[in-house]
PDB file of C-alpha atoms in Angstrom:
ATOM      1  CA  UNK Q   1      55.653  29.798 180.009  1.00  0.00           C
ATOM      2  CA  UNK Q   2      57.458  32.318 181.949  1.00  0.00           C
ATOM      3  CA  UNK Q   3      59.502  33.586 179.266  1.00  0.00           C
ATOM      4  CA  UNK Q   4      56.581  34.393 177.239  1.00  0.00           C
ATOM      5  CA  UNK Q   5      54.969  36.249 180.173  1.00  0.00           C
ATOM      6  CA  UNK Q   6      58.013  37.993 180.333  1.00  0.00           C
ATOM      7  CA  UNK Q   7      57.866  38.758 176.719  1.00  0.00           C
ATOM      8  CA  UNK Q   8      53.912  40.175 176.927  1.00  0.00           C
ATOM      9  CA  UNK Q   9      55.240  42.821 179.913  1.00  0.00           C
ATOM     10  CA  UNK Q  10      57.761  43.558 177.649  1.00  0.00           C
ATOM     11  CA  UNK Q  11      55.451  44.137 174.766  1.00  0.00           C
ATOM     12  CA  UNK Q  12      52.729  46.264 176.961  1.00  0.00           C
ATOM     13  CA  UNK Q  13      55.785  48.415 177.844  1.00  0.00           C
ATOM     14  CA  UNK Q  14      57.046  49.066 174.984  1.00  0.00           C
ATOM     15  CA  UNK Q  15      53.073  49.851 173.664  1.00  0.00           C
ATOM     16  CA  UNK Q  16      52.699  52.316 176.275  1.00  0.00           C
ATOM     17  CA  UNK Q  17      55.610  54.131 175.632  1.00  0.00           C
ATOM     18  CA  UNK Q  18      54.744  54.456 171.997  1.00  0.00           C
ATOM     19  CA  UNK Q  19      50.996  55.604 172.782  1.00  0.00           C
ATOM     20  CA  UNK Q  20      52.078  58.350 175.396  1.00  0.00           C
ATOM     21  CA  UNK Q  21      54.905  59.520 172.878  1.00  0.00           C
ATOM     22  CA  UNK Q  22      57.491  58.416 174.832  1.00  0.00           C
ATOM     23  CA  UNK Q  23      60.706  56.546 173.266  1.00  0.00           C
ATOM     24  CA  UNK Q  24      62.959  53.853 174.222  1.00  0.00           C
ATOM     25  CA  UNK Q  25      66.318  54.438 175.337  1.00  0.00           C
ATOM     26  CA  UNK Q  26      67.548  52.361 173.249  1.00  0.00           C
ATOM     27  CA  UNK Q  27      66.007  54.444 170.488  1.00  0.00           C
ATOM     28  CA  UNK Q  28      67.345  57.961 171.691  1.00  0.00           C
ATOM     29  CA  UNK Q  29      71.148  56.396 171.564  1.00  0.00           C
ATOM     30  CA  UNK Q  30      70.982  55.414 168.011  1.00  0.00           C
ATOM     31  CA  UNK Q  31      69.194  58.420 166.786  1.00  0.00           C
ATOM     32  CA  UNK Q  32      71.794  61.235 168.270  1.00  0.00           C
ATOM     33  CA  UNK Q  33      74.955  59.337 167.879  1.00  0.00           C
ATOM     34  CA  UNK Q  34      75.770  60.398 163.794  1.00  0.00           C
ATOM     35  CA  UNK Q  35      78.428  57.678 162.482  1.00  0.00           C
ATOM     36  CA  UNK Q  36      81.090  59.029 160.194  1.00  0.00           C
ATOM     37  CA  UNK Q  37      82.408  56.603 158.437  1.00  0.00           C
ATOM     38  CA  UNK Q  38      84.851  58.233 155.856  1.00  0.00           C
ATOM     39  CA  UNK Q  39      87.879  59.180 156.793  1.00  0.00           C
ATOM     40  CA  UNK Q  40      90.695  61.567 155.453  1.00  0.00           C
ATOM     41  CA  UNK Q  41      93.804  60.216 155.124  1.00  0.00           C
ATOM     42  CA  UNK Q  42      95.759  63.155 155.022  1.00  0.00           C
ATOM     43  CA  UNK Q  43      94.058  65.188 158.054  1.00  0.00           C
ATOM     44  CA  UNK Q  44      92.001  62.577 159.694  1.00  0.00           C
ATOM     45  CA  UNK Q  45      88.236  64.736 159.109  1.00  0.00           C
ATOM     46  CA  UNK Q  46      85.650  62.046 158.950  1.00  0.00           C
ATOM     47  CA  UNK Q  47      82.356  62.527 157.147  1.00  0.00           C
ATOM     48  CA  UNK Q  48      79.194  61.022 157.217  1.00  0.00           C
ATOM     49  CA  UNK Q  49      78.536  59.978 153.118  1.00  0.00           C
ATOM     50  CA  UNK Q  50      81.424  59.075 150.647  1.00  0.00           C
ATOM     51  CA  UNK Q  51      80.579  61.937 148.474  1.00  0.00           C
ATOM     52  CA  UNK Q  52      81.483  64.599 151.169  1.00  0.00           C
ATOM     53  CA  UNK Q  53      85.030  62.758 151.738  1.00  0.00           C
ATOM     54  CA  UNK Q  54      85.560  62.763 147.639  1.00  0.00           C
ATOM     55  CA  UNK Q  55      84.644  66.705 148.024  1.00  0.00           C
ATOM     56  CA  UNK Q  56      86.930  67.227 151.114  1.00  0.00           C
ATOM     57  CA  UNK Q  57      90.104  65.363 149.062  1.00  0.00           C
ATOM     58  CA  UNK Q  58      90.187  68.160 146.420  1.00  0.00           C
ATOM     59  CA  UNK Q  59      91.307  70.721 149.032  1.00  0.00           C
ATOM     60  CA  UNK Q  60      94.640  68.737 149.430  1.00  0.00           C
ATOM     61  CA  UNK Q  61      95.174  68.064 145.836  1.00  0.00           C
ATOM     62  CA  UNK Q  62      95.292  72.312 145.024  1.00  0.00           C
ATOM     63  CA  UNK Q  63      92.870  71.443 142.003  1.00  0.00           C
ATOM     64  CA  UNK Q  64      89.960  73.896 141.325  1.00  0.00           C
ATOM     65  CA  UNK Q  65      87.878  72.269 138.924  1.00  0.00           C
ATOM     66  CA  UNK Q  66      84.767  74.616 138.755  1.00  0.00           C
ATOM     67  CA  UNK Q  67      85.168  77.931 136.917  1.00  0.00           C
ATOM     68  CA  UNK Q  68      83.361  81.011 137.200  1.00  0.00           C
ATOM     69  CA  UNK Q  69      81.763  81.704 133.404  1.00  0.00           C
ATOM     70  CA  UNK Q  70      81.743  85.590 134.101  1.00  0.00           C
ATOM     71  CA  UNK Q  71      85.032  86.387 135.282  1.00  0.00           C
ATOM     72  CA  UNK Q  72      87.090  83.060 135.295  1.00  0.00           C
ATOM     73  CA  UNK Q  73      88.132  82.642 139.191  1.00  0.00           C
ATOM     74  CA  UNK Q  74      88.373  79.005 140.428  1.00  0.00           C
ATOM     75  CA  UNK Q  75      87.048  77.113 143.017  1.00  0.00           C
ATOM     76  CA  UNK Q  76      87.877  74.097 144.731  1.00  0.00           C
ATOM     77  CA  UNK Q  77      84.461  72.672 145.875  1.00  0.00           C
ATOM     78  CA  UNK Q  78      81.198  73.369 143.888  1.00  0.00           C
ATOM     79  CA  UNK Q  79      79.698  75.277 146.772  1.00  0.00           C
ATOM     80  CA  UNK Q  80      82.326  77.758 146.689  1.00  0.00           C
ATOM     81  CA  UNK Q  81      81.791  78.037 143.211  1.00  0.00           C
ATOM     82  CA  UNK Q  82      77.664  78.579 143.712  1.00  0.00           C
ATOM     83  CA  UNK Q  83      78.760  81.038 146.771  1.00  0.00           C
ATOM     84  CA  UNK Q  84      80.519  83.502 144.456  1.00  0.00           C
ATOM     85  CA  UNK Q  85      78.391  83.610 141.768  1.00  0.00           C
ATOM     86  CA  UNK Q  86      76.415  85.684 143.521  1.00  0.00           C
ATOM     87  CA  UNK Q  87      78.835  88.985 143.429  1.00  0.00           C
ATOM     88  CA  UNK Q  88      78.059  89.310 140.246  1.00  0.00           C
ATOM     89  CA  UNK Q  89      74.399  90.264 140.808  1.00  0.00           C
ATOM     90  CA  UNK Q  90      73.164  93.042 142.691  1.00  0.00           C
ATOM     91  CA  UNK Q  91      71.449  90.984 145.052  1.00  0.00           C
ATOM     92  CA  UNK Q  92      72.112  92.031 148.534  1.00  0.00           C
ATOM     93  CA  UNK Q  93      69.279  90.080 150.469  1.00  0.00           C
ATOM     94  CA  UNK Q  94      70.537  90.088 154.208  1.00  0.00           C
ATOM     95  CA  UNK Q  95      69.652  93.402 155.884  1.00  0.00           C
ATOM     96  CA  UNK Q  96      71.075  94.588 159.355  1.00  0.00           C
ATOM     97  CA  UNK Q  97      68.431  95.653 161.398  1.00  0.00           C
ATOM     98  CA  UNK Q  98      71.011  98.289 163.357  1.00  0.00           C
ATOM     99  CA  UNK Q  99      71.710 100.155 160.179  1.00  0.00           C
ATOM    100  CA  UNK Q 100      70.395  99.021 157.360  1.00  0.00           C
ATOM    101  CA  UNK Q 101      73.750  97.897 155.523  1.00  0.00           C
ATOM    102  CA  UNK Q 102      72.853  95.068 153.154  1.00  0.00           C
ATOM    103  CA  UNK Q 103      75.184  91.882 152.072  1.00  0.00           C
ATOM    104  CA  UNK Q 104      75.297  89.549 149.842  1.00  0.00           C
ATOM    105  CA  UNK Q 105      76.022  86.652 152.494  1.00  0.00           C
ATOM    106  CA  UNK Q 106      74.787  85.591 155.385  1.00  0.00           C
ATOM    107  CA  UNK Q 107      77.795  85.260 156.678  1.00  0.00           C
ATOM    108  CA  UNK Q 108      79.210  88.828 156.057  1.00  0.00           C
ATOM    109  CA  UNK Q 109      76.091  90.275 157.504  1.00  0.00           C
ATOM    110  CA  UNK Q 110      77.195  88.025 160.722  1.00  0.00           C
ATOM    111  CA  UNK Q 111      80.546  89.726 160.738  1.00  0.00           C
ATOM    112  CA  UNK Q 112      79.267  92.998 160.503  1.00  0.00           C
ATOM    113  CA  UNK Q 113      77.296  92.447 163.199  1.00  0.00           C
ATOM    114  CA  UNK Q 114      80.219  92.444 165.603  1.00  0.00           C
ATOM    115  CA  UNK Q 115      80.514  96.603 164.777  1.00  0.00           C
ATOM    116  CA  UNK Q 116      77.751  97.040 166.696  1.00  0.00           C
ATOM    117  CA  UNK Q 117      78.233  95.075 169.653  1.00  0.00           C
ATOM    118  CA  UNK Q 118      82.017  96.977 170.026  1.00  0.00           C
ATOM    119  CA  UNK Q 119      83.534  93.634 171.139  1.00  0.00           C
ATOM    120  CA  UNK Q 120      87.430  93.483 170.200  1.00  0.00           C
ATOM    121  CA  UNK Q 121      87.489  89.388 170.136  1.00  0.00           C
ATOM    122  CA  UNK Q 122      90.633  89.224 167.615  1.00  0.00           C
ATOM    123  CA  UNK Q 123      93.855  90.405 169.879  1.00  0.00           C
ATOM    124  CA  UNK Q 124      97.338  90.853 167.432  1.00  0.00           C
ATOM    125  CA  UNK Q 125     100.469  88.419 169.441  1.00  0.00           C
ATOM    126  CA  UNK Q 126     102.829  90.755 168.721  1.00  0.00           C
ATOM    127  CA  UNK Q 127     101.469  94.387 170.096  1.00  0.00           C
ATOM    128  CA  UNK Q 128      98.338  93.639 171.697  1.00  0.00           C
ATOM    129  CA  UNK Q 129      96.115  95.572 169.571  1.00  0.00           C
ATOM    130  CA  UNK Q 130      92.651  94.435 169.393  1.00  0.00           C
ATOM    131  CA  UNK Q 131      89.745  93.857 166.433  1.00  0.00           C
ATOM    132  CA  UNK Q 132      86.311  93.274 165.908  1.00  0.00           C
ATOM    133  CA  UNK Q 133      86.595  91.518 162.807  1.00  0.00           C
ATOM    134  CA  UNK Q 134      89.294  88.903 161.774  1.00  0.00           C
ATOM    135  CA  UNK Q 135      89.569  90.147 158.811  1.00  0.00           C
ATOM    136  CA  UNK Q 136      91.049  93.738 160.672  1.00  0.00           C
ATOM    137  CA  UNK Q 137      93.513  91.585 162.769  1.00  0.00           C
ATOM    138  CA  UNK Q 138      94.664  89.511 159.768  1.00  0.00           C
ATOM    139  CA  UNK Q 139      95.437  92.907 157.720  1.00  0.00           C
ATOM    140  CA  UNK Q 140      96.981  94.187 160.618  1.00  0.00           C
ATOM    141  CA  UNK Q 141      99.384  91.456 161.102  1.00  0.00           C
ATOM    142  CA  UNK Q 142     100.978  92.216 157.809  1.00  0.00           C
ATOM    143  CA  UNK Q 143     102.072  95.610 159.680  1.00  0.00           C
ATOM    144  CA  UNK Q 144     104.726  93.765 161.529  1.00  0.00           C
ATOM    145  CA  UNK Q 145     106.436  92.174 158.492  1.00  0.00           C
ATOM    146  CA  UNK Q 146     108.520  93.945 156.096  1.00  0.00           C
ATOM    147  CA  UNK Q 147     106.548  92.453 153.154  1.00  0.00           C
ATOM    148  CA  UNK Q 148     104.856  94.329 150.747  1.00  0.00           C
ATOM    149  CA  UNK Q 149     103.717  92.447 148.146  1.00  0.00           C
ATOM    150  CA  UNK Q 150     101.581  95.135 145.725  1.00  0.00           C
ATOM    151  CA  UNK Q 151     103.976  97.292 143.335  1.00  0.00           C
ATOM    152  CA  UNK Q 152     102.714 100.508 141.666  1.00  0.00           C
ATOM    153  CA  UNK Q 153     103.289 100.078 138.362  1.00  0.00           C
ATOM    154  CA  UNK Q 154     103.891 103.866 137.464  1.00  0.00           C
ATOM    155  CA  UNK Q 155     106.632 104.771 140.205  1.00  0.00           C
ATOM    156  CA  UNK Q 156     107.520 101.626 142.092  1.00  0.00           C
ATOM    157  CA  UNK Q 157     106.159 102.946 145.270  1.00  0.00           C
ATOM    158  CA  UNK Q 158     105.191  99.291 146.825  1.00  0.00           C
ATOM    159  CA  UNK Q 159     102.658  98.417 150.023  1.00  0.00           C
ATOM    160  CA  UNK Q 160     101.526  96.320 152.189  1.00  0.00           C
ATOM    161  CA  UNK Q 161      98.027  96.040 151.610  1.00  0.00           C
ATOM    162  CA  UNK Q 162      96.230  95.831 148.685  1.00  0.00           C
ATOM    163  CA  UNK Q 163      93.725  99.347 149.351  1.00  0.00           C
ATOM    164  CA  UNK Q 164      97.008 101.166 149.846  1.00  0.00           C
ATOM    165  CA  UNK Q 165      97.910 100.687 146.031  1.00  0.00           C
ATOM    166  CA  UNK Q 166      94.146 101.467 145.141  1.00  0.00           C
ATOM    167  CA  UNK Q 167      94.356 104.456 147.088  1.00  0.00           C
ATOM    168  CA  UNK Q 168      97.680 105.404 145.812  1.00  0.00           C
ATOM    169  CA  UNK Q 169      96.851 105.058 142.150  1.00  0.00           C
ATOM    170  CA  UNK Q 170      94.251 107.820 142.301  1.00  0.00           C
ATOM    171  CA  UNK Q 171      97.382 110.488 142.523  1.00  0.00           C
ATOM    172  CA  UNK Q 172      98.942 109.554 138.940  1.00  0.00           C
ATOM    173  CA  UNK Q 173      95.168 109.893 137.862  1.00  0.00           C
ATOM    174  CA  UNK Q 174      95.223 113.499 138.745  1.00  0.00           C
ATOM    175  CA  UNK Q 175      91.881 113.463 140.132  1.00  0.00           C
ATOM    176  CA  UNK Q 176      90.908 115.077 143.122  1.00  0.00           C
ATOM    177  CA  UNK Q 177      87.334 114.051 144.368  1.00  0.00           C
ATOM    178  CA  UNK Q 178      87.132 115.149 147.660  1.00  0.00           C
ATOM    179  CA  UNK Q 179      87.031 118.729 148.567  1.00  0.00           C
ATOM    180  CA  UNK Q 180      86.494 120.849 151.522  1.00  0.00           C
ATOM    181  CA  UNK Q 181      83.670 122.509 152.173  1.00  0.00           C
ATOM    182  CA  UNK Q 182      85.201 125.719 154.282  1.00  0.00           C
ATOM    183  CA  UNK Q 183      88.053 126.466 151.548  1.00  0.00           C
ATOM    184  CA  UNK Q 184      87.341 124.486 148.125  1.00  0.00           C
ATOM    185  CA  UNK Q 185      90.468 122.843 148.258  1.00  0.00           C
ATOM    186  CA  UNK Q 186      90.607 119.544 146.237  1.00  0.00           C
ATOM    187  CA  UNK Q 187      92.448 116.029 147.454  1.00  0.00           C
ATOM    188  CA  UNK Q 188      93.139 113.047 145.947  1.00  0.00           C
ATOM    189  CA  UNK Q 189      92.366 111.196 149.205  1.00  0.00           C
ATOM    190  CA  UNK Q 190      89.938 111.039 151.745  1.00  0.00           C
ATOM    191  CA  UNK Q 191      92.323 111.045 154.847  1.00  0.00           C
ATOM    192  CA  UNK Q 192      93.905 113.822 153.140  1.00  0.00           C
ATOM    193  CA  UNK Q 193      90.691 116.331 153.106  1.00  0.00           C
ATOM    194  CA  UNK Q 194      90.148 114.560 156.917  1.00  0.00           C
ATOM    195  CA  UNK Q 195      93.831 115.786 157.602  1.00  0.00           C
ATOM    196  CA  UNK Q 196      93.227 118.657 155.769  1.00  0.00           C
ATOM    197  CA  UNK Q 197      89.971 119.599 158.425  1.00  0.00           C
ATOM    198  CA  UNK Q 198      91.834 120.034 160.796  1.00  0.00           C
ATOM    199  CA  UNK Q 199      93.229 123.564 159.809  1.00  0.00           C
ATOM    200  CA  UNK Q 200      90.061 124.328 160.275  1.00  0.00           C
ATOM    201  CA  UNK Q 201      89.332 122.850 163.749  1.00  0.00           C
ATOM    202  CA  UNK Q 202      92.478 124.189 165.170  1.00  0.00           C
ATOM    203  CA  UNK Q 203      92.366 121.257 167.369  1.00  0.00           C
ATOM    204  CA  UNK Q 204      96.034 120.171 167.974  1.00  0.00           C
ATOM    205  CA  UNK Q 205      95.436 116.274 168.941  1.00  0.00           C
ATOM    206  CA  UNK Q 206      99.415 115.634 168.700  1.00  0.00           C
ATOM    207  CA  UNK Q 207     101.357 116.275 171.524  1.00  0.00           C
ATOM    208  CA  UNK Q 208     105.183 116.511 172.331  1.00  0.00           C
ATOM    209  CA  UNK Q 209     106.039 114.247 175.414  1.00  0.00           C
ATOM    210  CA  UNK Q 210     109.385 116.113 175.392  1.00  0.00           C
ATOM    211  CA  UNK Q 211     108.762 119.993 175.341  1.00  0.00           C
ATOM    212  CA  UNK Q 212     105.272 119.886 174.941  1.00  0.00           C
ATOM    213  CA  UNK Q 213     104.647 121.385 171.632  1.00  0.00           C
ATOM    214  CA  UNK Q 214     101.157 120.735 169.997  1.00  0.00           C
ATOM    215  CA  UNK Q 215     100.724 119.999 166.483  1.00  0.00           C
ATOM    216  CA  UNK Q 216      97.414 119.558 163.872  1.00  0.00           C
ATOM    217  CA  UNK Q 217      99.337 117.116 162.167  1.00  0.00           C
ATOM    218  CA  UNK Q 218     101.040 113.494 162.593  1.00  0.00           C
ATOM    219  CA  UNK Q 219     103.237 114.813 159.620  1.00  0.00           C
ATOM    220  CA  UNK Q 220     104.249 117.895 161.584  1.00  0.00           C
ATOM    221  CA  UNK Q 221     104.640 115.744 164.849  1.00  0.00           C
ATOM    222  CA  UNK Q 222     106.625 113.233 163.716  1.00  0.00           C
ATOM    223  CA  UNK Q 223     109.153 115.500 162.111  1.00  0.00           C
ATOM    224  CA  UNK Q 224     109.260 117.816 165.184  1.00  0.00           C
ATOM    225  CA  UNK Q 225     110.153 114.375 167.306  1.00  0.00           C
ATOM    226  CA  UNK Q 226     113.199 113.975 165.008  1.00  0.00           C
ATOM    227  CA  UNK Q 227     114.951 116.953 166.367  1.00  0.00           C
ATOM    228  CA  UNK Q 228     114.772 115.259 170.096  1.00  0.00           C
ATOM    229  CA  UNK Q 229     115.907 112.233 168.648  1.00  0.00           C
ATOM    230  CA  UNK Q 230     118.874 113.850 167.350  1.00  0.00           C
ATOM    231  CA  UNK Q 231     118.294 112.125 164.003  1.00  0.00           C
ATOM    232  CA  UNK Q 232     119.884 114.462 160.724  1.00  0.00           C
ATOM    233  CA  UNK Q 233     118.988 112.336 157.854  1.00  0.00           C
ATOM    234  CA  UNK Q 234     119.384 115.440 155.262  1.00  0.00           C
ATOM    235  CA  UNK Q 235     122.772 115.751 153.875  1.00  0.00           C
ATOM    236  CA  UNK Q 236     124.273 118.926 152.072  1.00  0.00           C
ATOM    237  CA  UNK Q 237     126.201 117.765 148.461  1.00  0.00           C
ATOM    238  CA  UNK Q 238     127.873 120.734 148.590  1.00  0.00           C
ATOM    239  CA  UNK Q 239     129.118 121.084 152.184  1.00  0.00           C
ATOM    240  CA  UNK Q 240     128.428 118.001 153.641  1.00  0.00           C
ATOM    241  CA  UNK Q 241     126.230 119.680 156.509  1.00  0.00           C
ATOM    242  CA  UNK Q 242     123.528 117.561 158.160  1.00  0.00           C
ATOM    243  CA  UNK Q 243     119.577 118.376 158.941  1.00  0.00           C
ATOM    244  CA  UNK Q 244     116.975 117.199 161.099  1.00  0.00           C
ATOM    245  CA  UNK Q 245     114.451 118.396 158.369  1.00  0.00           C
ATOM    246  CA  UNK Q 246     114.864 118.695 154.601  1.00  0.00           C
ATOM    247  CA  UNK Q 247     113.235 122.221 154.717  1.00  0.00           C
TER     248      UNK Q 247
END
């Protein structure tokens, strides 16, 4: 008899909570702890269903099963596969509201983003130089290695990053797009004709610590800095003199 009073307060609890809204305790434990059940063997990641796991498993094996019809790249997952295909429309649907750049992802637009805050998260190990983006930092890094992996294929001339060759490429081209609007003069780069400006300026933003001499250009600078280093890397055939400059 007293168990089943027991029972009835229990009941007229439980009633009360659900007519005011309220839930159990007992309720609110099992509905924010998530179980994941499959686990990775080879990194330990767990996931929730089985198909996530069998997803997860390809990144190990190096196989990229799904193929891009319009230009042949590989992915991995499926989702990678879905995320790429749309580079090769025009579609640019996330808009920053600081400038108006558009992107393609979400996620690009949320790295862009960091521009305008001017917060230098990504610090390089080796120098202490900082970046906004990780992407900056990771191209930096390559800076302090003696690797450069991409190879003009008309000289030799090799580089470290990948823009470097783009950029250098324009030159056996012949083409000079960008030209200055005091003189006329014609370059085949942009940080040439922003080099080039400077003439025009006559600012002299390079400065000698040494005998303080003033120059328009890193070019100029870092050859004048050669004669305090004492460095004569020029070499006469004929008399076997030595120069500081080739000139």
């Amino acid at each position: 008899m007293k168990m089943k009073e027991e029972r009835q307060d229990l009941n007229e609890v439980e009633e009360k909570d659900h007519v005011n809204g309220e839930k159990s305790v007992s309720c609110s434990i099992k509905k924010t702890e998530v179980k994941k059940p499959f686990s990775c063997c080879q990194c330990g990641n767990t996931f929730t269903r089985k198909e996530s796991l069998k997803n997860h498993m390809l990144i190990h094996t190096g196989i990229k099963p799904f193929i891009c019809s319009q230009c042949g790249k590989s992915f991995i997952q499926k989702a990678h596969l879905k995320s790429h295909l749309v580079t090769h429309t025009s579609e640019k649907p996330f808009s920053c509201s600081q400038c108006g750049n558009t992107f393609t992802f979400k996620s690009s637009l949320k790295n862009h983003m960091l521009i305008h805050t001017g917060i230098k998260s990504f610090i390089c190990s080796q120098c202490g130089k900082s970046f906004i983006q990780k992407e900056q930092l990771k191209s930096h890094l390559v800076t302090h290695s003696s690797e450069k992996p991409f190879s003009c294929s008309q000289c030799g001339k090799s580089f470290t990053h990948k823009v470097g060759l783009k950029n250098h490429m324009i030159i056996h081209t012949g083409i000079k797009p960008f030209s200055c609007s005091q003189c006329g003069k014609s370059f085949t780069q942009k940080s040439s004709l922003k080099d080039h400006m400077k003439i025009h300026t006559g600012i002299k933003s390079f400065s000698c610590s040494q005998c303080g001499k003033r120059f328009i250009r890193n070019s100029n600078f870092k050859r004048h800095m050669l004669i305090h280093a004492g460095i004569k890397s020029f070499i006469c055939s004929q008399c076997g003199k030595s120069f500081t400059l080739k000139g």
